[in-house]
Amino acid sequence: MKKRFLSLTLVFVLCLGLAVPAAAAESYRDSGSTTIPKLSKSEIAQLLEDNPLTLPDDLFDSVPSCSAPYAAGKVKTSALQTAANRLNALRQIAGVPAVQLDLELCEQAQYGAVILGAMGALSHSPSKPADMDDSFYEQAYEAVSSSNLYAGMTLTTAVDGFMNDSDAGNISRVGHRRWQLNPQMGKVGFGYAETNTGYRRYVTEKVFDRSGAGCEYDFIGWPASGNFPSNLFGKNIAWSVSVNPDIYQTPDQSALTVTLTRESDGKTWSFSGSQYTPSGSGTYFNVDTGGYGISNCIIFRPDGIENYEGIYTVRIDGLRTKNGTAVNDFEYQVDFFDPDNYKEEQPGSSFADISASHWAYASIEQAYQDGVIEGTYYNAQTGERHFSPDNTLTIAEFVAILTRAFYPDAVEASTAEGSWYAKNYAVAEQYHLLDGLGSVNMESNATRYTMAQIMYNLVVSQSADAAVLPQDSLKETQDKISDWSTVPEQYQTAVAVCYNLGLLAGTDDIGTFNGPATMQRSQCAVVYVKLRSFIDGLAA
């Protein structure tokens, strides 16, 4: 039986994104959140192994009835969670925040799965079966009219199937995929029913939730930039690039040219114009601005590729920023690999309280390996080391991190004595890192204001030009910070520069800076990696 699925246009959902597009022509962009680290090949392989497609043999606490007397039934929470975990694994690969399984949404979705089973077909606006009571029908109708729908798949395989989305009826918008990768989605619900006829399996997936915090991003791509598992992407699946509406103008398809290059042999595919007709295979190109999670989606599919392996480079010409500036450096790369045959050993964490799945794992490891952030506990007998990621950070700790990172020779040469951070404090004073803070209690918690000021002073120390924000960019940055009016005058320059450079982001989806808030050690590791990358870029 051929598998079928159906999508539905709903109201546009905007993920507020305040990331600044990459400026260096020779550098490649990254898809997904600016604060979610890219995964190594071994991490992706482990992520997929930990979140498989397999489901329990016994799926139901109570079995749904798709004929009169109709009953919604109840899927076991463990099975529903398995589907949510699979979705979150795909979202992590794409670089968007995780969602939570919502059992109330699952209860609603069950009614939709039952009416699909009763019809033996898919519809977002089904007619009422004569033997179905009004109350059940109303709940079922609401469910299917606000869900992704799939027939012929299990709960988990439907999640992967929604990502493919490239048959003739769906390739023009890849709407299922875009809903599943919507950064603003915070909750998800699944419904599932089985019958002995038709497509036999029916899935409803409630993905139109908008309660998530969102994220900063340049674009959301599938396949995502960086390492990407080839078993999630086949020859007839379309590529998609949803550019951030807060950064880019609505893409004009007539002005766009997409170039896909296979690096192994230099073969290229070029997409432009609008001469393509939807089909289940072959070359395709379209721009869809409908509200499937994120609007402004560029869709393209090459022909002649049997399987993806190795590096592919995507270049998009013809985009413009919100202020009308032509974007001449929109390029990213995808490195396809087979996770089933990938033999690299999974790296271990340096800290007993930080696993490889921790959201800040990569940044914490880099900061530790760079020798700038130490653990909070070490057992010499067992070798166990703790990082304490949720502990708040003091000004002294932050200053120590930055001076170790950027002025190591000065710290080593310092003769200052006293507290553990005496040498770091002396170097910070020498390079004016504490300017603008007034009287400083080094052992007090570092706020986002004080961190912004210290980082700004560091940027000035490294390159005064990099800390000068043009007036038009200053005004644009201030407009993005929703609580700008509360920022004390003494910190305004530092906050604007750090925010504009992407060193300190907002704390929610409306761009709140929240300067009085403190920072956790894990958050500081992420900030350090951003600052390290920026400073290294100045010297490049």
Coordinates of C-alpha atoms in Angstrom, one line a residue:
M1 CA 0.0 0.0 0.0
K2 CA 1.4 3.4 -1.0
K3 CA 2.1 5.6 2.0
R4 CA 0.2 8.9 1.9
F5 CA 0.4 12.1 3.9
L6 CA -1.2 15.5 3.8
S7 CA -0.3 19.0 4.8
L8 CA -2.4 22.1 5.8
T9 CA -1.7 25.8 5.4
L10 CA -2.2 27.7 8.7
V11 CA -1.5 31.1 10.0
F12 CA 2.1 32.2 9.7
V13 CA 4.2 31.6 12.8
L14 CA 7.2 33.8 13.3
C15 CA 10.3 32.7 15.2
L16 CA 11.9 35.9 16.4
G17 CA 15.6 35.6 15.3
L18 CA 18.1 38.3 15.9
A19 CA 21.3 36.7 14.6
V20 CA 23.6 38.7 12.4
P21 CA 24.4 37.1 9.1
A22 CA 27.9 36.1 8.5
A23 CA 30.0 38.8 7.0
A24 CA 33.2 37.0 5.9
A25 CA 32.8 35.9 2.2
E26 CA 35.2 33.0 2.7
S27 CA 33.4 31.5 5.7
Y28 CA 30.4 29.2 5.5
R29 CA 27.2 29.8 7.4
D30 CA 25.5 27.5 9.9
S31 CA 21.9 26.6 9.9
G32 CA 19.9 26.3 13.1
S33 CA 20.2 28.1 16.5
T34 CA 23.3 30.2 17.1
T35 CA 23.5 28.7 20.6
I36 CA 23.1 25.0 19.9
P37 CA 26.5 23.4 19.1
K38 CA 26.9 21.4 15.9
L39 CA 27.3 17.7 16.6
S40 CA 30.2 15.5 15.6
K41 CA 29.5 12.4 13.4
S42 CA 29.9 10.1 16.4
E43 CA 27.5 12.3 18.5
I44 CA 24.9 12.1 15.7
A45 CA 25.3 8.4 15.3
Q46 CA 24.8 8.0 19.1
L47 CA 21.8 10.3 19.1
L48 CA 20.0 8.3 16.5
E49 CA 20.9 5.0 18.2
D50 CA 19.5 6.4 21.5
N51 CA 16.3 7.5 19.8
P52 CA 15.4 4.6 17.4
L53 CA 12.3 4.0 15.3
T54 CA 11.4 0.9 17.2
L55 CA 8.3 0.9 19.4
P56 CA 6.9 -1.4 22.1
D57 CA 4.9 -4.4 20.9
D58 CA 2.0 -3.4 23.1
L59 CA 1.1 0.2 22.0
F60 CA -2.3 0.8 23.8
D61 CA -3.6 1.2 27.3
S62 CA -7.0 1.1 25.6
V63 CA -7.5 0.2 22.0
P64 CA -9.1 2.8 19.7
S65 CA -12.3 1.9 17.8
C66 CA -12.6 3.2 14.3
S67 CA -16.1 2.0 13.9
A68 CA -19.3 2.4 15.9
P69 CA -19.3 2.6 18.8
Y70 CA -16.3 4.9 18.3
A71 CA -13.7 5.2 21.0
A72 CA -10.6 7.4 21.1
G73 CA -8.5 4.9 23.0
K74 CA -5.2 5.7 24.7
V75 CA -1.7 5.1 23.4
K76 CA 0.9 4.2 26.1
T77 CA 2.8 7.2 27.3
S78 CA 6.1 5.3 26.6
A79 CA 5.2 4.9 22.9
L80 CA 4.2 8.5 22.6
Q81 CA 7.4 9.6 24.3
T82 CA 9.4 7.5 21.9
A83 CA 7.9 9.4 19.0
A84 CA 8.6 12.7 20.7
N85 CA 12.2 11.6 21.4
R86 CA 12.7 10.8 17.7
L87 CA 11.3 14.2 16.7
N88 CA 13.7 15.9 19.2
A89 CA 16.6 13.9 17.8
L90 CA 15.8 15.3 14.3
R91 CA 15.3 18.8 15.7
Q92 CA 18.7 18.6 17.5
I93 CA 20.4 17.7 14.2
A94 CA 18.6 20.6 12.6
G95 CA 19.7 22.9 15.4
V96 CA 16.3 23.9 16.9
P97 CA 15.2 23.6 20.5
A98 CA 13.6 20.5 21.9
V99 CA 9.8 20.2 22.4
Q100 CA 7.9 18.5 25.2
L101 CA 5.4 15.7 24.8
D102 CA 2.0 17.1 25.9
L103 CA -0.5 14.4 27.0
E104 CA -3.5 16.7 26.6
L105 CA -2.6 17.3 23.0
C106 CA -2.2 13.6 22.6
E107 CA -5.7 13.0 23.9
Q108 CA -7.0 15.5 21.4
A109 CA -5.0 13.9 18.6
Q110 CA -6.5 10.5 19.3
Y111 CA -9.9 11.6 18.0
G112 CA -8.3 12.6 14.8
A113 CA -6.5 9.3 14.3
V114 CA -9.8 7.5 14.8
I115 CA -11.8 9.4 12.2
L116 CA -9.0 8.9 9.7
G117 CA -9.2 5.1 10.4
A118 CA -13.0 5.3 10.0
M119 CA -12.6 7.0 6.6
G120 CA -9.6 4.9 5.4
A121 CA -8.2 8.1 4.0
L122 CA -6.7 11.4 4.9
S123 CA -8.5 14.7 5.2
H124 CA -8.2 17.9 7.2
S125 CA -11.9 18.5 6.7
P126 CA -13.7 15.2 6.9
S127 CA -17.4 14.7 6.6
K128 CA -19.2 13.4 9.6
P129 CA -19.8 9.6 9.5
A130 CA -23.5 8.9 9.9
D131 CA -23.0 6.7 13.0
M132 CA -20.6 9.1 14.8
D133 CA -22.1 11.3 17.5
D134 CA -21.7 15.1 17.2
S135 CA -19.4 15.5 20.2
F136 CA -16.9 12.9 19.0
Y137 CA -17.0 14.3 15.5
E138 CA -16.3 17.8 16.6
Q139 CA -13.3 16.7 18.6
A140 CA -12.1 14.6 15.7
Y141 CA -12.5 17.4 13.2
E142 CA -10.6 19.8 15.4
A143 CA -7.7 17.4 15.7
V144 CA -7.3 16.6 11.9
S145 CA -7.8 20.3 11.0
S146 CA -4.8 21.3 13.2
S147 CA -2.4 18.4 12.7
N148 CA 0.1 16.8 10.3
L149 CA -1.5 13.6 9.0
Y150 CA 0.1 10.3 7.8
A151 CA -1.3 7.0 6.7
G152 CA 0.6 3.7 6.5
M153 CA 3.3 4.5 9.0
T154 CA 4.0 3.9 12.7
L155 CA 4.3 6.7 15.2
T156 CA 8.0 7.0 14.8
T157 CA 8.4 6.3 11.1
A158 CA 5.8 9.0 10.4
V159 CA 8.1 11.5 12.2
D160 CA 10.8 10.7 9.7
G161 CA 8.3 10.5 6.8
F162 CA 7.1 14.0 7.6
M163 CA 10.7 15.2 7.1
N164 CA 10.9 13.8 3.6
D165 CA 7.8 15.6 2.3
S166 CA 8.8 15.5 -1.3
D167 CA 6.0 13.8 -3.2
A168 CA 4.2 15.8 -5.9
G169 CA 1.5 17.0 -3.5
N170 CA 3.9 18.4 -0.9
I171 CA 7.2 19.3 -2.5
S172 CA 6.0 22.8 -3.3
R173 CA 6.0 23.8 0.4
V174 CA 7.5 20.8 2.4
G175 CA 5.0 21.9 5.1
H176 CA 5.2 18.9 7.3
R177 CA 9.0 19.3 7.6
R178 CA 8.7 23.0 8.3
W179 CA 6.2 22.5 11.1
Q180 CA 8.4 19.8 12.7
L181 CA 11.4 22.2 12.6
N182 CA 9.5 25.3 13.7
P183 CA 11.8 26.8 16.4
Q184 CA 8.8 28.3 18.2
M185 CA 7.1 25.0 18.8
G186 CA 7.2 24.1 22.5
K187 CA 4.8 21.1 22.8
V188 CA 3.8 18.2 20.6
G189 CA 1.1 15.6 20.7
F190 CA 0.6 12.4 18.8
G191 CA -2.5 10.3 18.0
Y192 CA -2.5 6.8 16.6
A193 CA -5.0 4.2 15.5
E194 CA -5.0 0.9 13.6
T195 CA -7.6 -0.8 11.4
N196 CA -7.6 -4.1 9.4
T197 CA -8.3 -2.3 6.1
G198 CA -7.0 0.6 4.0
Y199 CA -3.7 2.0 5.0
R200 CA -4.1 0.3 8.4
R201 CA -2.1 2.8 10.4
Y202 CA -3.1 6.4 10.9
V203 CA -1.1 9.1 12.7
T204 CA -2.1 12.6 13.7
E205 CA 0.7 14.9 14.9
K206 CA -0.2 18.2 16.6
V207 CA 2.7 20.4 15.7
F208 CA 1.1 23.9 15.5
D209 CA 1.9 24.8 19.1
R210 CA 3.6 28.2 19.5
S211 CA 4.5 28.2 23.1
G212 CA 8.3 27.7 22.7
A213 CA 10.9 30.4 23.4
G214 CA 12.2 30.2 19.8
C215 CA 15.8 30.9 19.0
E216 CA 18.2 33.1 17.2
Y217 CA 19.0 31.7 13.7
D218 CA 20.2 32.7 10.3
F219 CA 18.3 30.0 8.4
I220 CA 16.8 26.6 9.1
G221 CA 18.0 24.0 6.6
W222 CA 17.2 20.4 5.9
P223 CA 19.6 18.7 5.4
A224 CA 21.2 20.9 8.1
S225 CA 24.7 22.3 7.7
G226 CA 27.7 20.4 9.1
N227 CA 27.6 16.7 9.6
F228 CA 24.4 15.1 8.4
P229 CA 23.3 11.4 8.5
S230 CA 22.8 10.1 4.9
N231 CA 20.1 7.6 6.1
L232 CA 17.8 10.6 6.7
F233 CA 18.1 12.0 3.2
G234 CA 17.6 10.1 -0.1
K235 CA 17.8 10.8 -3.8
N236 CA 14.3 12.1 -4.3
I237 CA 14.1 14.3 -1.2
A238 CA 14.1 18.0 -1.6
W239 CA 16.4 20.4 0.1
S240 CA 14.9 23.3 2.0
V241 CA 16.3 26.6 3.3
S242 CA 13.9 28.8 5.5
V243 CA 15.6 32.1 5.9
N244 CA 14.9 34.2 9.0
P245 CA 12.2 36.8 8.2
D246 CA 13.7 39.2 10.7
I247 CA 17.0 39.3 8.8
Y248 CA 16.0 38.8 5.1
Q249 CA 13.4 40.3 2.8
T250 CA 10.9 37.8 1.4
P251 CA 12.8 35.9 -1.3
D252 CA 11.9 36.7 -4.8
Q253 CA 12.1 33.5 -6.8
S254 CA 12.7 35.3 -10.1
A255 CA 15.8 36.9 -8.6
L256 CA 17.2 33.8 -7.0
T257 CA 19.9 31.4 -8.2
V258 CA 20.7 28.3 -6.1
T259 CA 23.9 26.4 -6.9
L260 CA 24.6 23.0 -5.4
T261 CA 28.1 21.6 -5.8
R262 CA 29.3 18.1 -5.0
E263 CA 32.8 18.7 -3.8
S264 CA 34.1 15.2 -4.6
D265 CA 33.9 15.8 -8.3
G266 CA 33.0 19.4 -8.7
K267 CA 29.6 18.6 -10.3
T268 CA 27.1 21.4 -10.0
W269 CA 23.3 21.8 -10.2
S270 CA 21.8 25.3 -10.8
F271 CA 18.2 26.3 -9.9
S272 CA 16.5 29.5 -11.0
G273 CA 13.2 30.7 -12.5
S274 CA 9.9 29.0 -12.0
Q275 CA 9.7 26.5 -14.8
Y276 CA 9.5 23.4 -12.6
T277 CA 6.4 21.2 -12.2
P278 CA 5.9 19.2 -9.0
S279 CA 6.5 15.5 -9.3
G280 CA 7.8 12.7 -7.1
S281 CA 11.3 12.8 -8.6
G282 CA 13.6 14.9 -10.8
T283 CA 14.7 18.5 -10.7
Y284 CA 12.6 20.9 -8.8
F285 CA 12.8 24.6 -7.6
N286 CA 10.3 26.7 -5.7
V287 CA 10.0 29.5 -3.1
D288 CA 7.1 29.2 -0.7
T289 CA 6.1 32.1 1.6
G290 CA 3.2 30.4 3.4
G291 CA 3.0 30.0 7.1
Y292 CA 4.2 26.5 7.7
G293 CA 6.0 27.2 10.9
I294 CA 8.5 29.5 9.2
S295 CA 7.8 31.3 6.0
N296 CA 10.3 32.3 3.3
C297 CA 11.3 28.7 2.3
I298 CA 13.6 28.0 -0.7
I299 CA 13.0 24.5 -2.0
F300 CA 15.2 22.7 -4.5
R301 CA 15.9 19.1 -5.6
P302 CA 18.7 17.9 -8.0
D303 CA 18.4 15.0 -10.3
G304 CA 20.9 12.3 -11.0
I305 CA 21.9 11.6 -7.4
E306 CA 21.5 8.0 -6.3
N307 CA 22.7 8.6 -2.8
Y308 CA 24.4 11.4 -0.8
E309 CA 27.8 11.0 0.6
G310 CA 30.6 13.5 1.3
I311 CA 30.4 17.3 1.2
Y312 CA 27.9 19.3 -0.8
T313 CA 28.1 23.1 -0.9
V314 CA 25.0 25.3 -1.3
R315 CA 25.2 28.9 -2.6
I316 CA 22.2 31.2 -2.8
D317 CA 22.4 34.4 -4.8
G318 CA 19.7 37.0 -5.0
L319 CA 18.8 37.3 -1.3
R320 CA 18.5 40.8 0.3
T321 CA 18.6 41.8 3.9
K322 CA 15.7 43.7 5.5
N323 CA 17.3 47.0 4.7
G324 CA 17.7 46.0 1.0
T325 CA 21.4 45.2 1.0
A326 CA 22.3 42.4 -1.4
V327 CA 23.6 39.2 0.3
N328 CA 26.7 38.0 -1.6
D329 CA 28.0 35.4 0.9
F330 CA 25.2 33.0 1.5
E331 CA 27.0 29.6 1.4
Y332 CA 26.9 26.6 3.6
Q333 CA 28.1 23.0 3.5
V334 CA 26.6 19.6 4.4
D335 CA 28.9 16.6 5.0
F336 CA 26.8 13.5 4.5
F337 CA 28.0 10.3 6.3
D338 CA 26.5 6.9 7.1
P339 CA 25.9 6.7 10.9
D340 CA 25.5 2.9 10.8
N341 CA 29.0 2.4 9.5
Y342 CA 30.7 5.3 11.3
K343 CA 33.4 3.9 13.5
E344 CA 34.7 6.9 15.4
E345 CA 34.7 6.3 19.1
Q346 CA 32.2 8.4 21.0
P347 CA 34.2 11.0 22.9
G348 CA 33.9 11.0 26.7
S349 CA 33.2 14.0 28.8
S350 CA 35.9 15.5 31.0
F351 CA 33.3 15.9 33.8
A352 CA 31.2 13.4 35.6
D353 CA 28.3 15.7 35.7
I354 CA 28.3 16.7 32.0
S355 CA 27.2 14.1 29.5
A356 CA 27.7 14.4 25.7
S357 CA 24.0 15.2 25.4
H358 CA 24.2 18.3 27.6
W359 CA 23.2 21.3 25.6
A360 CA 26.5 23.1 26.4
Y361 CA 28.7 20.0 26.2
A362 CA 30.8 21.1 23.2
S363 CA 31.4 24.6 24.6
I364 CA 32.3 23.3 28.1
E365 CA 34.7 20.8 26.6
Q366 CA 36.4 23.4 24.4
A367 CA 36.7 25.9 27.3
Y368 CA 38.2 23.1 29.5
Q369 CA 40.6 21.9 26.8
D370 CA 41.7 25.5 26.2
G371 CA 42.6 25.7 29.9
V372 CA 40.4 28.6 30.7
I373 CA 37.6 27.0 32.7
E374 CA 38.3 24.6 35.5
G375 CA 36.1 22.1 37.4
T376 CA 34.6 22.8 40.8
Y377 CA 35.5 19.4 42.3
Y378 CA 38.2 16.8 41.7
N379 CA 38.7 13.4 43.3
A380 CA 42.4 12.4 42.9
Q381 CA 41.7 8.8 43.8
T382 CA 39.0 8.2 41.3
G383 CA 39.8 10.9 38.8
E384 CA 36.3 12.1 38.9
R385 CA 35.9 15.8 38.1
H386 CA 32.7 18.0 38.4
F387 CA 31.9 21.1 36.4
S388 CA 28.7 22.3 38.3
P389 CA 27.0 23.7 35.1
D390 CA 24.1 25.3 37.0
N391 CA 26.3 27.2 39.5
T392 CA 26.2 31.0 39.1
L393 CA 29.4 32.7 37.9
T394 CA 31.2 35.4 39.9
I395 CA 33.0 38.4 38.4
A396 CA 36.3 37.0 39.6
E397 CA 35.6 33.7 37.8
F398 CA 34.7 35.5 34.6
V399 CA 37.7 37.8 34.7
A400 CA 39.9 34.7 35.3
I401 CA 38.5 33.0 32.3
L402 CA 39.1 35.9 30.0
T403 CA 42.6 36.8 31.2
R404 CA 43.6 33.1 31.0
A405 CA 42.2 33.0 27.4
F406 CA 43.5 36.3 26.0
Y407 CA 46.4 37.4 28.2
P408 CA 48.0 34.1 29.3
D409 CA 51.6 35.5 29.2
A410 CA 50.6 38.5 31.3
V411 CA 48.9 36.3 33.9
E412 CA 52.0 34.0 34.1
A413 CA 54.3 37.0 34.5
S414 CA 52.2 38.7 37.1
T415 CA 53.7 39.0 40.6
A416 CA 50.4 39.9 42.3
E417 CA 49.6 38.1 45.5
G418 CA 46.6 37.5 47.8
S419 CA 43.4 35.9 46.6
W420 CA 43.3 33.1 44.1
Y421 CA 42.4 35.6 41.4
A422 CA 44.9 38.2 42.3
K423 CA 47.0 37.8 39.2
N424 CA 43.9 37.7 37.0
Y425 CA 42.6 40.9 38.6
A426 CA 46.0 42.6 38.1
V427 CA 46.0 41.8 34.4
A428 CA 42.3 42.9 34.0
E429 CA 43.3 46.2 35.5
Q430 CA 46.4 46.5 33.2
Y431 CA 44.2 46.0 30.1
H432 CA 41.3 48.1 31.4
L433 CA 38.8 45.2 31.4
L434 CA 37.1 46.6 34.5
D435 CA 36.6 50.1 33.2
G436 CA 33.1 51.4 33.5
L437 CA 32.2 49.1 36.4
G438 CA 33.0 51.5 39.2
S439 CA 33.7 49.9 42.6
V440 CA 33.8 46.1 41.9
N441 CA 33.2 43.3 44.4
M442 CA 35.0 40.6 42.5
E443 CA 33.3 37.8 44.5
S444 CA 29.8 39.0 43.7
N445 CA 27.8 37.3 41.0
A446 CA 28.4 38.5 37.4
T447 CA 25.3 40.0 35.9
R448 CA 24.7 40.2 32.2
Y449 CA 25.4 43.9 32.4
T450 CA 28.8 43.5 34.0
M451 CA 29.7 40.7 31.6
A452 CA 28.7 42.8 28.6
Q453 CA 30.9 45.7 29.9
I454 CA 34.0 43.4 30.5
M455 CA 33.6 41.8 27.1
Y456 CA 33.2 45.2 25.5
N457 CA 36.4 46.4 27.2
L458 CA 38.2 43.2 25.9
V459 CA 37.0 43.8 22.4
V460 CA 38.3 47.4 22.6
S461 CA 41.6 46.1 24.0
Q462 CA 41.9 43.7 21.0
S463 CA 40.6 46.0 18.3
A464 CA 39.1 49.4 19.0
D465 CA 37.6 49.5 15.5
A466 CA 35.6 46.3 16.2
A467 CA 33.9 48.0 19.2
V468 CA 32.6 50.9 17.2
L469 CA 29.0 50.4 16.2
P470 CA 27.8 52.5 13.2
Q471 CA 24.8 54.7 14.0
D472 CA 22.4 52.9 11.7
S473 CA 23.4 49.5 13.3
L474 CA 23.2 51.0 16.7
K475 CA 19.6 52.1 16.2
E476 CA 18.7 48.8 14.6
T477 CA 20.2 46.9 17.5
Q478 CA 18.4 49.0 20.1
D479 CA 15.1 48.4 18.3
K480 CA 15.7 44.6 18.7
I481 CA 16.3 44.8 22.5
S482 CA 12.8 44.9 23.9
D483 CA 13.9 46.3 27.3
W484 CA 16.4 48.8 26.0
S485 CA 14.7 51.6 27.9
T486 CA 15.8 49.9 31.2
V487 CA 19.5 49.6 30.3
P488 CA 21.5 52.0 32.4
E489 CA 23.3 54.6 30.4
Q490 CA 26.7 53.4 31.6
Y491 CA 26.2 50.0 30.0
Q492 CA 24.4 50.9 26.8
T493 CA 27.4 51.0 24.5
A494 CA 28.6 47.6 25.8
V495 CA 25.2 46.0 25.6
A496 CA 24.6 47.3 22.1
V497 CA 28.0 46.1 20.8
C498 CA 27.9 42.7 22.5
Y499 CA 24.3 42.1 21.3
N500 CA 25.1 43.2 17.8
L501 CA 28.2 41.0 17.6
G502 CA 26.2 38.0 18.8
L503 CA 28.3 37.7 22.0
L504 CA 25.3 38.0 24.3
A505 CA 21.9 37.2 23.0
G506 CA 18.4 38.0 24.3
T507 CA 16.9 35.8 27.0
D508 CA 13.5 35.2 25.3
D509 CA 11.8 35.3 21.9
I510 CA 11.1 39.1 22.1
G511 CA 14.7 40.1 22.5
T512 CA 14.8 40.9 26.3
F513 CA 18.4 41.5 27.4
N514 CA 17.6 41.1 31.1
G515 CA 20.8 42.8 32.3
P516 CA 20.4 42.2 36.0
A517 CA 20.2 38.4 35.5
T518 CA 23.2 36.3 36.5
M519 CA 24.9 33.7 34.3
Q520 CA 25.4 30.0 34.9
R521 CA 28.8 28.4 34.4
S522 CA 27.4 26.4 31.4
Q523 CA 26.2 29.6 29.8
C524 CA 29.5 31.3 30.4
A525 CA 31.3 28.5 28.5
V526 CA 29.0 29.2 25.5
V527 CA 29.8 32.9 25.8
Y528 CA 33.5 32.2 25.9
V529 CA 33.4 30.1 22.8
K530 CA 31.6 32.9 20.9
L531 CA 34.1 35.5 22.1
R532 CA 37.0 33.2 21.3
S533 CA 35.7 32.8 17.8
F534 CA 35.1 36.5 17.3
I535 CA 38.6 37.5 18.6
D536 CA 40.3 34.8 16.5
G537 CA 38.4 36.2 13.5
L538 CA 39.9 39.7 14.1
A539 CA 43.4 38.2 13.8
A540 CA 42.6 36.1 10.7

